Tab-separated table of C-alpha atoms in Angstrom:
chain	number	residue	atom	x	y	z
A	1	LEU	CA	0.000	0.000	0.000
A	2	ASP	CA	2.850	2.409	0.756
A	3	GLU	CA	4.441	1.693	-2.616
A	4	LEU	CA	1.123	2.341	-4.347
A	5	ARG	CA	0.802	5.726	-2.607
A	6	ILE	CA	4.284	6.676	-3.789
A	7	LEU	CA	3.568	5.600	-7.367
A	8	VAL	CA	0.279	7.503	-7.495
A	9	SER	CA	1.948	10.621	-6.108
A	10	GLU	CA	4.736	10.374	-8.682
A	11	SER	CA	2.222	9.880	-11.499
A	12	ILE	CA	0.255	12.961	-10.462
A	13	SER	CA	3.466	14.994	-10.272
A	14	ILE	CA	4.545	13.891	-13.757
A	15	TYR	CA	1.094	14.665	-15.178
A	16	ASN	CA	0.956	18.157	-13.652
A	17	GLU	CA	4.565	19.297	-13.796
A	18	MET	CA	6.430	17.463	-16.550
A	19	ARG	CA	4.008	16.347	-19.254
A	20	PRO	CA	2.939	19.074	-21.709
A	21	HIS	CA	-0.684	18.930	-22.833
A	22	LEU	CA	-1.789	19.783	-26.365
A	23	SER	CA	-5.068	21.196	-25.061
A	24	LEU	CA	-3.069	23.688	-22.957
A	25	GLY	CA	-0.916	24.909	-25.812
A	26	VAL	CA	1.847	22.387	-25.090
A	27	LYS	CA	2.228	23.673	-21.519
A	28	THR	CA	2.023	21.740	-18.294
A	29	PRO	CA	-1.040	22.174	-16.048
A	30	SER	CA	1.221	23.649	-13.349
A	31	LYS	CA	2.610	26.261	-15.755
A	32	VAL	CA	-0.899	27.246	-16.896
A	33	HIS	CA	-2.005	27.551	-13.272
A	34	ILE	CA	0.957	29.809	-12.444
A	35	ILE	CA	0.276	32.025	-15.472
A	36	LYS	CA	-3.419	32.384	-14.574
A	37	SER	CA	-2.567	33.147	-10.945
A	38	GLN	CA	-0.140	35.869	-12.004
A	39	ARG	CA	-2.760	37.430	-14.279
A	40	LYS	CA	-5.247	37.566	-11.394
A	41	THR	CA	-2.789	39.337	-9.115
A	42	LEU	CA	-1.951	41.885	-11.829
A	43	ALA	CA	-5.617	42.658	-12.589
């Protein structure tokens, strides 16, 4: 069970921080989130 938790956590990290998504303009979800957060603070 501990190994499964580690693997799931790693998979989520890869999906959000390393794997670019075509639907996001070949950016990672984390990068898109940061960009949107910065736009909100500037507005």
